[in-house]
Short mmCIF file of C-alpha atoms in Angstrom, two decimals:
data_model
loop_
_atom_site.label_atom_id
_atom_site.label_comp_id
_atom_site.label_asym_id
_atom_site.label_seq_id
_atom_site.Cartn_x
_atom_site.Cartn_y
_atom_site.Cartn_z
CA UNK A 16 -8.62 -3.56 19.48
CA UNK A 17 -11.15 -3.70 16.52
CA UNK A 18 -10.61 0.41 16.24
CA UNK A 19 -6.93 -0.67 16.38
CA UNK A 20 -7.52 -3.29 13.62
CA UNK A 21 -9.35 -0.99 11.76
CA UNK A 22 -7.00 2.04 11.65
CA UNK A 23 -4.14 0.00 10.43
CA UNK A 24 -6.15 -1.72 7.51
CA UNK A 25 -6.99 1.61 6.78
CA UNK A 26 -4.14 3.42 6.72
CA UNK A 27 -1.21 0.23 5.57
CA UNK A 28 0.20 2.30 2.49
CA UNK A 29 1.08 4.64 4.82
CA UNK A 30 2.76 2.38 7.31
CA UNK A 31 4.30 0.06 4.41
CA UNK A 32 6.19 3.53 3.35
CA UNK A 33 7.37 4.16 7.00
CA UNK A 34 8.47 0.75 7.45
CA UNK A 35 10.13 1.73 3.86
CA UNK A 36 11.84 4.97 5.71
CA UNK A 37 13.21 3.09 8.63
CA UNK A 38 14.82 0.98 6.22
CA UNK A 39 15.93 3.78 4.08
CA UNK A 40 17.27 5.84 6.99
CA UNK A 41 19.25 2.20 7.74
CA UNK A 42 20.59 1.96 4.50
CA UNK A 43 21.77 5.35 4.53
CA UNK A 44 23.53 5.58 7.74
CA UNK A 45 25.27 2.08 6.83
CA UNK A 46 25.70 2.62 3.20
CA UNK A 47 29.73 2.20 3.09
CA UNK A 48 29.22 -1.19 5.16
CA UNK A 49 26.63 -2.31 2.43
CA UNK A 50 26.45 -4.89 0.28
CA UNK A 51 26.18 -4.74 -3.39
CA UNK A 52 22.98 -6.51 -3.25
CA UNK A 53 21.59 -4.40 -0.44
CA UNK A 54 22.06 -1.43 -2.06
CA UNK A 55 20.01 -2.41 -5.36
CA UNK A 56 17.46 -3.97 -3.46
CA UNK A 57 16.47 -0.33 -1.55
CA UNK A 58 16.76 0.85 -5.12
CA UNK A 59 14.04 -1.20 -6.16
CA UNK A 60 12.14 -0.70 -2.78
CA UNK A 61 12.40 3.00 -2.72
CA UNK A 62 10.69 3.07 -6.81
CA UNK A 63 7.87 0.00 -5.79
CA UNK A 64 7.17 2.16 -3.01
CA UNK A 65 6.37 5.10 -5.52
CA UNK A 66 4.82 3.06 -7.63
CA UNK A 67 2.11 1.86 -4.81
CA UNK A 68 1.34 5.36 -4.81
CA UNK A 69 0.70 6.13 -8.50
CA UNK A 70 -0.84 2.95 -8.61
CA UNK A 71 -3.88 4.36 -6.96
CA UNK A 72 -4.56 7.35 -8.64
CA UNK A 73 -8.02 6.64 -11.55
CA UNK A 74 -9.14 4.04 -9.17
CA UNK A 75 -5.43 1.50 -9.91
CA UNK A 76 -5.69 -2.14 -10.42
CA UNK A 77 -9.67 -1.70 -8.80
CA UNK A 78 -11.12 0.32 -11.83
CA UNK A 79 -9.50 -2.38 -14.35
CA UNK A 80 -10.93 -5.07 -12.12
CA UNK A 81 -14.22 -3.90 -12.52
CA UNK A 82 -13.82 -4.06 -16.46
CA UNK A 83 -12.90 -8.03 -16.16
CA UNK A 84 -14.54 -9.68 -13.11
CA UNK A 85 -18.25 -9.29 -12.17
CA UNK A 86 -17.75 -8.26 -8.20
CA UNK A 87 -18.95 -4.91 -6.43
CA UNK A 88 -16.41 -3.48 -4.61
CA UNK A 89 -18.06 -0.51 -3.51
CA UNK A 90 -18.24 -1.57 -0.35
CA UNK A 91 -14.90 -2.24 0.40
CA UNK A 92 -13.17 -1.46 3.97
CA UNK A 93 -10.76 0.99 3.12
CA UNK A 94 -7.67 -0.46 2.74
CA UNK A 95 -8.86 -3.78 1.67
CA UNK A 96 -7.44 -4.20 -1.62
CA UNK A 97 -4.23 -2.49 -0.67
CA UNK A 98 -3.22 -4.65 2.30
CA UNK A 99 -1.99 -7.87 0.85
CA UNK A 100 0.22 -6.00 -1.29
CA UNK A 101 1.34 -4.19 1.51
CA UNK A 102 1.70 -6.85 3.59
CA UNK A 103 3.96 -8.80 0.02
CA UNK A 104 5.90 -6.04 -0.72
CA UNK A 105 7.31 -5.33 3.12
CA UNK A 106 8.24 -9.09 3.92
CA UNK A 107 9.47 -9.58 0.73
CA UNK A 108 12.01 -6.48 0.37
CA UNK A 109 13.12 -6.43 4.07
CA UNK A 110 13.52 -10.37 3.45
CA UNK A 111 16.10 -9.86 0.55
CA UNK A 112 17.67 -7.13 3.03
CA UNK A 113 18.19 -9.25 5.93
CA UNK A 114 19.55 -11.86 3.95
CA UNK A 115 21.21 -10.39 0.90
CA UNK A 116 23.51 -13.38 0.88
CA UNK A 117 20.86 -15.90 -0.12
CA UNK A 118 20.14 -15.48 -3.63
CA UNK A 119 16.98 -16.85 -3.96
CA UNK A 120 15.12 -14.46 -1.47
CA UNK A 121 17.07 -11.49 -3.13
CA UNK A 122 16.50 -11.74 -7.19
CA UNK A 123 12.33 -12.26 -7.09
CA UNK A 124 13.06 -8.69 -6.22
CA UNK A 125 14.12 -7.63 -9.31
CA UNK A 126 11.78 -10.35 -11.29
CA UNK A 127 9.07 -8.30 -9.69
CA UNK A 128 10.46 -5.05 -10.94
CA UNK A 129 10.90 -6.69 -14.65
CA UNK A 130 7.29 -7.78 -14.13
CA UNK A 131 5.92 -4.92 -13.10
CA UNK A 132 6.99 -3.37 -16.18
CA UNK A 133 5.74 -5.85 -18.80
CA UNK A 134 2.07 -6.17 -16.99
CA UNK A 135 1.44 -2.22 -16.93
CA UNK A 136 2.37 -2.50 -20.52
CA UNK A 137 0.45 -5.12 -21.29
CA UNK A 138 -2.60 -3.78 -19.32
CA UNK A 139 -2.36 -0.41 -21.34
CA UNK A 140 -2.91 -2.65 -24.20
CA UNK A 141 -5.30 -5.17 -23.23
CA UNK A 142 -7.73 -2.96 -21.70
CA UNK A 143 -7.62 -0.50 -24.31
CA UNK A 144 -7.00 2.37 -22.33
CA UNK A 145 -5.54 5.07 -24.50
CA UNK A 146 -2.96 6.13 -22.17
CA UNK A 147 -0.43 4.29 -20.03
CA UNK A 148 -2.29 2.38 -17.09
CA UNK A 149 -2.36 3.89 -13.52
CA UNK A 150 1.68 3.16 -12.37
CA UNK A 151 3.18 3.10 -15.88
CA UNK A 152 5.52 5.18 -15.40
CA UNK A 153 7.47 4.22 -12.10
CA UNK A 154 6.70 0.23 -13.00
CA UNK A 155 9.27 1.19 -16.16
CA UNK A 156 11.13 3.12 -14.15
CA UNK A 157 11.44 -0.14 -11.85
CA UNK A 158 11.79 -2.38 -14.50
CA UNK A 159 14.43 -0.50 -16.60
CA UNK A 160 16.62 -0.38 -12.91
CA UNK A 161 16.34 -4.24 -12.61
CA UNK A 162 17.23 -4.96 -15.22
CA UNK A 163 20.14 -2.96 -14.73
CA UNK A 164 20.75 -4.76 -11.53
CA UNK A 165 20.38 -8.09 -12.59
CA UNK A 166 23.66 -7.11 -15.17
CA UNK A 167 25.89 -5.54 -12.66
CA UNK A 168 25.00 -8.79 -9.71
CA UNK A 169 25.73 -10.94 -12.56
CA UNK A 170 29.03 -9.38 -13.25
CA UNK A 171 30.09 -8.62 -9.78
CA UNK A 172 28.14 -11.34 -7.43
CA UNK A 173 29.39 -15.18 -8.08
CA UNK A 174 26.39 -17.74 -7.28
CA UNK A 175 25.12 -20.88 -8.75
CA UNK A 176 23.20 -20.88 -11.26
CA UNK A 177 20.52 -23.68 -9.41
CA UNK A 178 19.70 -20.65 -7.47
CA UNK A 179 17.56 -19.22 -10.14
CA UNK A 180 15.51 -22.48 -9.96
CA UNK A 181 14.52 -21.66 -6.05
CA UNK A 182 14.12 -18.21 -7.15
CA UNK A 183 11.20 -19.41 -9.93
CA UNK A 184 9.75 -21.53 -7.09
CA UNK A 185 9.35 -18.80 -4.41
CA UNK A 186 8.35 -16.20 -6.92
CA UNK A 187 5.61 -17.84 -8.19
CA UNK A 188 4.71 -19.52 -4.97
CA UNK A 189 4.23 -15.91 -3.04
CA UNK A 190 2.98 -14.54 -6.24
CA UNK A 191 0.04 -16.71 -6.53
CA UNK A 192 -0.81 -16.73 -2.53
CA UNK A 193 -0.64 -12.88 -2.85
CA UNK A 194 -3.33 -12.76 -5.57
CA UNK A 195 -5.75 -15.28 -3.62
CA UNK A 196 -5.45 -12.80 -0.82
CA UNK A 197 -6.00 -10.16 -2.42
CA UNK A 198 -9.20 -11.58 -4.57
CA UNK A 199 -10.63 -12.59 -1.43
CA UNK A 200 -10.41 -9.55 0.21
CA UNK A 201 -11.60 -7.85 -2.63
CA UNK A 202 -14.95 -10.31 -2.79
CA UNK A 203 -13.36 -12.44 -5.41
CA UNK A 204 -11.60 -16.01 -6.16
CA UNK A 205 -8.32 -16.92 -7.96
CA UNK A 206 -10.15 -19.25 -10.25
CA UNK A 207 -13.37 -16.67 -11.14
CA UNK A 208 -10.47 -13.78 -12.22
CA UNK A 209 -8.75 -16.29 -14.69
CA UNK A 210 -12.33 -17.68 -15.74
CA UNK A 211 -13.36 -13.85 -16.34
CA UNK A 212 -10.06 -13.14 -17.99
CA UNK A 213 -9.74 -15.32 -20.21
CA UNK A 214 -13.22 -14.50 -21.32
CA UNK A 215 -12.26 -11.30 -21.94
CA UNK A 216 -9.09 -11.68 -23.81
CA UNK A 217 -10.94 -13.74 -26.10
CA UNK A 218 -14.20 -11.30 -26.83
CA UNK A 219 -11.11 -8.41 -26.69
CA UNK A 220 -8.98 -10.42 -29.74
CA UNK A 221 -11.65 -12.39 -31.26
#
């Protein structure tokens, strides 16, 4: 079982994609029985899940970690600081798909793209790296699409507008226990990453 345990940790980007296929493969053979909202959100799946990837090339979110917060993670179980956002990304996405008519489970997945976006931007800048930080390219990608999405639901899709209130709520509530998983796994806190931010912004714009 611990073998077992071991070889999923180890290999969850891969099984995150092939949930991702059996999904895709769903969508594909269904696609004229669709709904709007399905369809955009394996849109944004299909580019997150590329992102993951390029994500890890030059070490990913890891090697910009170790600039900030003052943890060793060179002895990290492989897979360790990929699981939680494997674990975010598949609940999330298949969530929205299950249940495309509740609003509030389905447009956090395009806030995420938007996000995405804006904090590979922002970390290109911050950290001073010269070059567009590992997953650039496919967060624009996925940020440019949802925004695109969020037009065409708003023109074609009728819901209340209270539903972007839940929406906030549940982002930010799975957003922040994502990052205290993934600190932890990583040998870090929530609080010491914010503390060692904010130090650094401050030595970085001082």
């Amino acid at each position: 079982m611990k073998k077992l345990a071991l070889w999923l940790l180890k290999n969850n980007i891969h099984i995150m994609t092939l949930i991702f296929l059996g999904w895709a493969v769903w969508g594909i053979c269904n696609w004229s029985n669709l709904a709007l909202v399905q369809k955009l959100v394996l849109g944004v799946y299909f580019l997150i899940i590329c992102h993951e990837y390029e994500e890890t090339y030059e070490g990913g979110l890891l090697s910009l970690f170790g600039r900030v917060v003052p943890i060793d993670t060179s002895n990290l179980t492989p897979g360790n600081s990929h699981i939680a956002q494997a674990v975010y990304i598949t609940v999330l996405f298949s969530l929205a798909l299950l249940f495309p008519q509740v609003m509030w489970l389905v447009l956090p997945i395009f806030i995420l793209g938007i996000f995405e976006g804006i904090v590979h931007t922002m970390g290109s800048i911050i950290f001073k790296l010269g070059k567009p930080s590992p997953g650039w390219y496919t967060a624009i990608l996925m940020c440019a699409f949802s925004i695109w999405a969020l037009v065409v639901l708003n023109r074609n899709v009728e819901y209340a507008g209270i539903q972007w209130l839940w929406t906030a709520l549940y982002f930010l509530g799975t957003f922040i226990l994502l990052e205290v998983w993934f600190q932890h796994l990583i040998g870090g806190s929530l609080p010491l990453f914010v503390k060692s931010m904010k130090a650094y912004l401050k030595k970085r714009f001082s």
